[in-house]
Each structure stands twice: as structure tokens, then as C-alpha cells.
C-alpha positions as a printed NumPy array, in Angstrom:
array([[-35.671, 181.941, -83.081],
       [-35.871, 178.677, -81.135],
       [-34.232, 176.755, -83.956],
       [-31.233, 179.049, -83.861],
       [-30.777, 178.248, -80.171],
       [-30.942, 174.521, -80.795],
       [-28.53 , 174.786, -83.691],
       [-26.107, 176.653, -81.423],
       [-25.75 , 173.849, -78.924],
       [-22.654, 171.658, -78.94 ],
       [-22.679, 168.026, -80.081],
       [-23.599, 166.852, -76.573],
       [-26.598, 169.197, -76.415],
       [-24.967, 171.444, -73.806],
       [-24.117, 175.128, -74.048],
       [-20.805, 176.918, -73.544],
       [-20.711, 180.702, -73.264],
       [-18.527, 183.55 , -72.08 ],
       [-19.337, 186.255, -69.534],
       [-17.66 , 189.631, -69.726],
       [-17.141, 191.21 , -66.318],
       [-14.845, 193.919, -65.007],
       [-12.572, 193.91 , -68.047],
       [-12.117, 190.139, -68.248],
       [-13.868, 187.225, -69.919],
       [-15.094, 184.259, -67.866],
       [-15.743, 180.999, -69.787],
       [-18.703, 178.863, -68.655],
       [-18.971, 175.398, -70.197],
       [-21.308, 172.392, -70.344],
       [-24.529, 174.105, -69.324],
       [-27.804, 172.368, -69.998],
       [-30.211, 174.375, -72.173],
       [-32.731, 173.775, -69.379],
       [-30.534, 175.514, -66.795],
       [-32.137, 178.694, -65.504],
       [-30.6  , 182.143, -65.45 ],
       [-30.624, 181.817, -61.653],
       [-28.461, 178.691, -61.991],
       [-26.02 , 180.632, -64.136],
       [-25.82 , 183.415, -61.559],
       [-25.052, 180.852, -58.852],
       [-22.163, 179.539, -60.968],
       [-20.849, 183.064, -61.414],
       [-20.912, 183.969, -57.717],
       [-17.632, 182.291, -56.647],
       [-15.955, 183.503, -59.836],
       [-16.936, 187.154, -59.42 ],
       [-17.773, 187.586, -55.718],
       [-21.129, 189.068, -56.723],
       [-24.195, 187.615, -55.038],
       [-26.891, 186.401, -57.471],
       [-29.267, 189.144, -56.375],
       [-26.598, 191.717, -57.223],
       [-26.062, 190.43 , -60.788],
       [-27.609, 191.781, -63.974],
       [-26.953, 189.55 , -66.992],
       [-27.422, 191.038, -70.455],
       [-27.374, 189.126, -73.738],
       [-27.997, 190.74 , -77.122],
       [-29.151, 193.915, -75.383],
       [-31.78 , 192.049, -73.348],
       [-31.846, 191.684, -69.547],
       [-32.033, 187.984, -68.64 ],
       [-34.744, 186.9  , -66.167],
       [-33.93 , 184.543, -63.277],
       [-36.825, 182.102, -63.762],
       [-36.295, 181.548, -67.48 ],
       [-34.098, 178.817, -68.945],
       [-31.174, 179.447, -71.257],
       [-33.209, 178.032, -74.113],
       [-36.194, 180.264, -73.356],
       [-33.834, 183.24 , -73.089],
       [-32.369, 182.45 , -76.535],
       [-28.883, 182.012, -75.099],
       [-27.05 , 179.837, -77.618],
       [-23.729, 178.015, -77.588],
       [-20.96 , 180.584, -77.966],
       [-23.102, 183.467, -76.656],
       [-21.426, 186.413, -75.03 ],
       [-23.091, 187.806, -71.911],
       [-22.3  , 190.989, -70.032],
       [-22.489, 191.01 , -66.219],
       [-23.353, 194.268, -64.479],
       [-22.833, 194.163, -60.709],
       [-24.571, 196.26 , -58.08 ],
       [-22.104, 198.397, -56.173],
       [-21.371, 198.444, -52.429],
       [-23.869, 196.025, -50.948],
       [-23.126, 192.934, -53.04 ],
       [-19.891, 193.398, -54.937],
       [-16.567, 192.613, -53.29 ],
       [-12.951, 193.027, -54.209],
       [-12.239, 189.522, -55.464],
       [-13.372, 185.92 , -55.455],
       [-14.83 , 184.454, -52.283],
       [-12.26 , 182.227, -50.657],
       [-12.53 , 179.757, -47.793],
       [ -9.394, 181.387, -46.466],
       [-10.647, 184.966, -46.45 ],
       [ -7.876, 187.59 , -46.36 ],
       [ -7.487, 188.947, -42.864],
       [ -4.305, 190.939, -42.389],
       [ -3.237, 192.681, -45.61 ],
       [ -1.081, 195.245, -43.825],
       [  2.277, 194.182, -42.464],
       [  3.265, 196.261, -39.484],
       [  6.708, 194.678, -39.469],
       [  7.437, 196.647, -42.602],
       [  6.155, 199.784, -40.91 ],
       [  8.54 , 199.193, -38.025],
       [ 11.449, 198.897, -40.432],
       [ 10.366, 202.113, -42.092],
       [ 10.489, 203.848, -38.744],
       [ 14.063, 202.632, -38.41 ],
       [ 13.669, 201.595, -34.787],
       [ 10.834, 199.591, -33.236],
       [  8.971, 201.652, -30.668],
       [  7.084, 199.811, -27.945],
       [  6.181, 202.867, -25.874],
       [  5.656, 206.557, -26.453],
       [  7.064, 209.39 , -24.453],
       [  4.269, 211.656, -23.231],
       [  5.409, 214.889, -21.642],
       [  3.182, 217.152, -19.563],
       [  2.48 , 219.5  , -22.476],
       [  1.252, 216.685, -24.653],
       [ -0.907, 215.251, -21.893],
       [ -2.385, 218.69 , -21.222],
       [ -3.141, 219.057, -24.94 ],
       [ -4.929, 215.694, -24.979],
       [ -7.051, 216.752, -22.026],
       [ -7.835, 220.142, -23.534],
       [ -8.826, 218.874, -26.986],
       [-10.178, 215.472, -26.016],
       [ -8.348, 213.984, -29.008],
       [ -5.593, 211.391, -28.479],
       [ -3.601, 210.487, -31.579],
       [ -1.249, 207.488, -31.308],
       [ -1.472, 205.89 , -34.732],
       [  1.622, 204.139, -36.161],
       [  3.643, 204.062, -32.935],
       [  4.032, 200.257, -32.915],
       [  2.735, 200.248, -29.348],
       [  2.535, 196.975, -27.42 ],
       [  0.035, 198.368, -24.924],
       [ -2.192, 201.382, -24.45 ],
       [ -0.093, 203.968, -22.548],
       [ -1.061, 204.833, -18.973],
       [ -1.279, 208.497, -19.974],
       [ -4.388, 207.649, -22.018],
       [ -6.178, 206.486, -18.868],
       [ -4.997, 209.644, -17.101],
       [ -7.168, 211.672, -19.496],
       [-10.28 , 210.114, -17.961],
       [-13.529, 211.844, -18.877],
       [-11.652, 214.396, -21.032],
       [-11.02 , 211.87 , -23.822],
       [-13.536, 211.998, -26.685],
       [-11.582, 210.506, -29.62 ],
       [ -8.762, 207.942, -29.441],
       [ -6.811, 206.855, -32.521],
       [ -4.673, 203.769, -31.817],
       [ -4.692, 202.119, -35.242],
       [ -1.738, 200.356, -36.831],
       [  0.068, 199.387, -33.654],
       [  0.669, 195.994, -32.016],
       [ -1.771, 196.307, -29.129],
       [ -3.079, 192.88 , -27.989],
       [ -5.375, 193.885, -25.102],
       [ -8.213, 196.337, -24.466],
       [ -8.255, 196.319, -20.648],
       [-10.951, 197.127, -18.1  ],
       [ -9.45 , 200.608, -17.734],
       [-11.192, 201.558, -20.976],
       [-14.298, 202.004, -18.834],
       [-12.808, 205.087, -17.128],
       [-13.082, 207.029, -20.419],
       [-16.735, 207.836, -19.792],
       [-16.982, 210.574, -22.456],
       [-15.386, 208.559, -25.245],
       [-17.234, 208.903, -28.564],
       [-14.859, 207.411, -31.134],
       [-12.381, 204.551, -30.679],
       [-10.101, 203.432, -33.495],
       [ -8.212, 200.164, -32.903],
       [ -7.738, 198.9  , -36.464],
       [ -4.67 , 196.883, -37.454],
       [ -3.595, 195.661, -34.025],
       [ -3.197, 192.18 , -32.478],
       [ -6.548, 191.936, -30.694],
       [ -8.056, 188.479, -30.054],
       [-11.573, 187.483, -28.957],
       [-10.752, 187.203, -25.26 ],
       [ -8.478, 190.228, -25.083],
       [-11.274, 192.827, -25.16 ],
       [-12.924, 193.637, -21.852],
       [-16.434, 193.916, -23.286],
       [-18.019, 194.642, -19.911],
       [-15.962, 197.82 , -19.657],
       [-16.342, 198.684, -23.331],
       [-20.143, 198.537, -23.334],
       [-20.202, 200.884, -20.334],
       [-19.196, 203.685, -22.722],
       [-22.693, 205.027, -23.315],
       [-21.55 , 207.837, -25.635],
       [-19.528, 205.633, -27.999],
       [-20.726, 206.198, -31.574],
       [-17.795, 204.9  , -33.667],
       [-15.859, 201.672, -33.052],
       [-13.251, 200.424, -35.501],
       [-11.713, 196.955, -35.068],
       [-10.671, 196.267, -38.676],
       [ -7.667, 194.007, -39.33 ],
       [ -7.394, 192.162, -36.034],
       [ -7.827, 188.461, -35.133],
       [-11.479, 188.367, -34.079],
       [-13.469, 185.195, -34.763],
       [-16.622, 186.067, -32.799],
       [-18.478, 188.945, -31.159],
       [-20.164, 188.38 , -27.767],
       [-23.855, 189.024, -27.029],
       [-22.748, 192.02 , -24.957],
       [-21.911, 193.77 , -28.219],
       [-25.625, 194.559, -28.525],
       [-25.4  , 196.841, -25.461],
       [-23.493, 199.477, -27.464],
       [-26.826, 201.083, -28.262],
       [-25.368, 204.51 , -29.151],
       [-23.147, 203.032, -31.865],
       [-23.551, 204.645, -35.302],
       [-20.55 , 203.154, -37.09 ],
       [-19.004, 199.723, -36.602],
       [-16.008, 198.608, -38.644],
       [-14.776, 195.02 , -38.255],
       [-13.528, 194.164, -41.751],
       [-10.57 , 191.867, -42.382],
       [-11.019, 189.636, -39.352],
       [-12.069, 185.974, -39.13 ],
       [-15.697, 186.31 , -38.062],
       [-17.92 , 183.362, -38.958],
       [-21.154, 185.034, -37.824],
       [-22.67 , 188.113, -36.207],
       [-24.536, 187.921, -32.885],
       [-28.328, 188.167, -32.896],
       [-27.978, 191.059, -30.472],
       [-26.812, 193.257, -33.351],
       [-30.523, 193.895, -33.91 ],
       [-30.522, 196.045, -30.757],
       [-28.318, 198.643, -32.483],
       [-31.18 , 200.683, -33.924],
       [-28.99 , 203.796, -34.294],
       [-26.357, 201.998, -36.355],
       [-25.833, 203.745, -39.71 ],
       [-22.657, 202.145, -41.115],
       [-21.719, 198.46 , -40.818],
       [-18.511, 197.2  , -42.46 ],
       [-17.991, 193.431, -42.05 ],
       [-16.344, 192.702, -45.406],
       [-13.47 , 190.225, -45.762],
       [-14.51 , 187.829, -43.031],
       [-15.874, 184.238, -43.147],
       [-19.543, 184.952, -42.485],
       [-21.827, 182.344, -44.057],
       [-25.204, 183.617, -42.825],
       [-26.541, 186.982, -41.69 ],
       [-28.92 , 187.037, -38.692],
       [-32.501, 187.898, -39.608],
       [-32.526, 190.52 , -36.861],
       [-30.256, 192.679, -39.05 ],
       [-33.578, 194.049, -40.296],
       [-34.08 , 195.65 , -36.864],
       [-31.111, 197.968, -37.495],
       [-33.5  , 200.469, -39.029],
       [-30.954, 203.307, -39.061],
       [-28.582, 201.549, -41.478],
       [-27.573, 203.665, -44.465],
       [-24.5  , 201.738, -45.59 ],
       [-23.522, 198.081, -45.192],
       [-20.648, 196.111, -46.72 ],
       [-20.773, 192.311, -46.472],
       [-18.555, 191.606, -49.484],
       [-15.823, 188.954, -49.569],
       [-17.552, 186.6  , -47.162],
       [-19.096, 183.144, -47.656],
       [-22.669, 184.381, -48.071],
       [-24.955, 182.847, -50.67 ],
       [-27.978, 184.993, -49.859],
       [-29.174, 187.766, -47.585],
       [-32.213, 187.504, -45.263],
       [-35.561, 188.865, -46.419],
       [-35.503, 191.271, -43.467],
       [-33.069, 193.41 , -45.472],
       [-36.291, 194.788, -46.943],
       [-36.902, 196.554, -43.611],
       [-33.846, 198.752, -44.089],
       [-35.653, 201.664, -45.708],
       [-32.832, 204.177, -45.208],
       [-30.53 , 201.769, -47.018],
       [-33.069, 201.588, -49.855],
       [-33.108, 205.348, -50.274],
       [-29.33 , 205.383, -50.439],
       [-29.445, 202.567, -52.994],
       [-31.943, 204.515, -55.124],
       [-29.317, 207.2  , -55.557],
       [-26.756, 204.514, -56.338],
       [-29.075, 202.936, -58.909],
       [-29.271, 206.217, -60.784],
       [-25.481, 206.303, -60.899],
       [-25.521, 202.649, -62.04 ],
       [-27.87 , 203.487, -64.906],
       [-25.36 , 206.029, -66.14 ],
       [-22.561, 203.457, -65.944],
       [-24.735, 200.881, -67.712],
       [-25.44 , 203.22 , -70.598],
       [-21.719, 203.807, -70.999],
       [-20.988, 200.059, -70.731],
       [-23.604, 199.218, -73.369],
       [-21.88 , 201.524, -75.812],
       [-18.477, 199.942, -75.123],
       [-19.914, 196.402, -75.331],
       [-21.636, 197.072, -78.649],
       [-18.409, 198.454, -80.07 ],
       [-16.541, 195.278, -79.038],
       [-19.16 , 193.091, -80.727]])
């Protein structure tokens, strides 16, 4: 079998192969026969946005092992390899870019759709009374330039506030007066690092869901770790380069969505977030995840269920791949 591998090398002794992934074929050229499978996975990461630990490479029906070389794995010149990617935790939506996408939704178009740009909303007494009675304030897609005063008038009655897809630039200190607030949705606005009053925000001891997707955030302050009741945190499609070490204080956190940022390393204290069930770090600049991910046992149980679903998809993919060969 070894002679067939040697005979398959090109005239320069190197190997060229193709990798089939997600309906397309990726050519890889000029590999040394002594390159390891781990080396190949590292080459594939920027082309597929799948971290090496999330890749399963299959050649001739055999799963390739990281520590073995191409020659030892009987991968010859012209070989065709299938890449199976783990779902959710490692796989993203596209190649990792230095300029990570941050604002895919254009609210200017939404304003045109509305016909007339609205910078404030008319709140009559009946509507205000309804907000106070239900505790739910819905102001999505109003193209607001500021949070209306009537929201603050709800005080401790407010439990859920939906302010997504507006043009709000500031989260003021008044947010602290909403002492019963449990869920705050501020996705797709114009919020910058210094425009959130974090001192007031972290005073909301009942806050369990915070969504800041699609804004202009580049950093999160240490005070973020004081939101100890938080169960879901969504901050995808921003410009974050890192997460604060204080995130480890969020032991009740169950869902963390930080995809489509510019994060290059994850803090080791992420392993202290023992309540995590779901995490999405895709489309960042990560090359590896910290070993403390092994502490996230709830995440492992969720992934066991996902693995069973993956096995079903793999069996179907094997059949399709064999038919193509």
C-alpha cells in the first residue's frame, strides 16, 4: 500500500488533493507527504471557517487521525477527502475574515419601506397603561433616535423591552429605574462602547436576557461580570476583539452568542460558566479554544444529542459520497 502512495506523488514529491465540503470542492496543493492530518486541518480552517477540532476528514471510508502523516494515512496525490464539520460550536457561516461582518442589516432601507422616517413614537395614555399592565414594551422597527421618556415612566412595571432595529445610540442612566426588567432587546441599533451606562445596567438584578447584536461594540467592561442573573447574552455581529475575564462570574449563563466578531482568544475562565448549554463563537479569528471548555458539562450533554444527529447526517453523506465516486 505504501508504494501506491509514493507512486501517487507529483514529480516534486509533493501531494495535491481535493476536499469536498458543503457542496463544493476545495483544492489543496503542494503538501509534503510528511505533513500531518493536523497540518491539513489548519490549512482548511480559513477556507471553511471550521476549527481543526471541529473537522472530521474521511478518505476512502477511513477517518483520518491528527497525529498521522499523509503518507502514513495512505493519502496519495489526487486523493479526494470529505470534510464533516461539527455543528453549532465550531462551524460558522463563511470564511474567517480580518474584516468580520458587523452590520448586515441596513436600517436605511427599513426607513424607506416605512415611507417616512420616524424619530419618535406617539404614546397615548391607553398605550402607556397597557405597557404598565402587561410589563411588555414593544418598540421594534420604529427607527427611534432615543428611548422614549414613556419607557422610563413605566418604572418597576416593565419586565420586557423590545427596542431592536432602531437607531438608538445611547443607553442612559435612566435604565436603572426599571428595577423589575428581565429581558432587554437592543439589537441592530447604533450603540458604541461608551454609550452604555454599565453602572445603571448592572443594577438590574433580575435581568436574564440581554441582546446587543449588530451594534458597534469593540469591548465589554469588567462590570459586565456583575450581571450575575444573566441566562442569555447575545452580542453577535459587533467588533469585539476579546471577552472580559469577568465573564467567568456568570455561572447562570446558558446561552452565549458572540459569533461574527474579531475575537482571537477566549478567556480560560469561560470554563467557570458552568450553566452554559449553547455557545456560538463562529466567524471570529479563533485558532483554538481553551482546555477549560471541558468543564462545560451541560454543553457536553447537549453536544451528545447533536452528535447523534451528526451520525445520521454522516451516514447519509457517506452514501452520497460513494455514489459520486
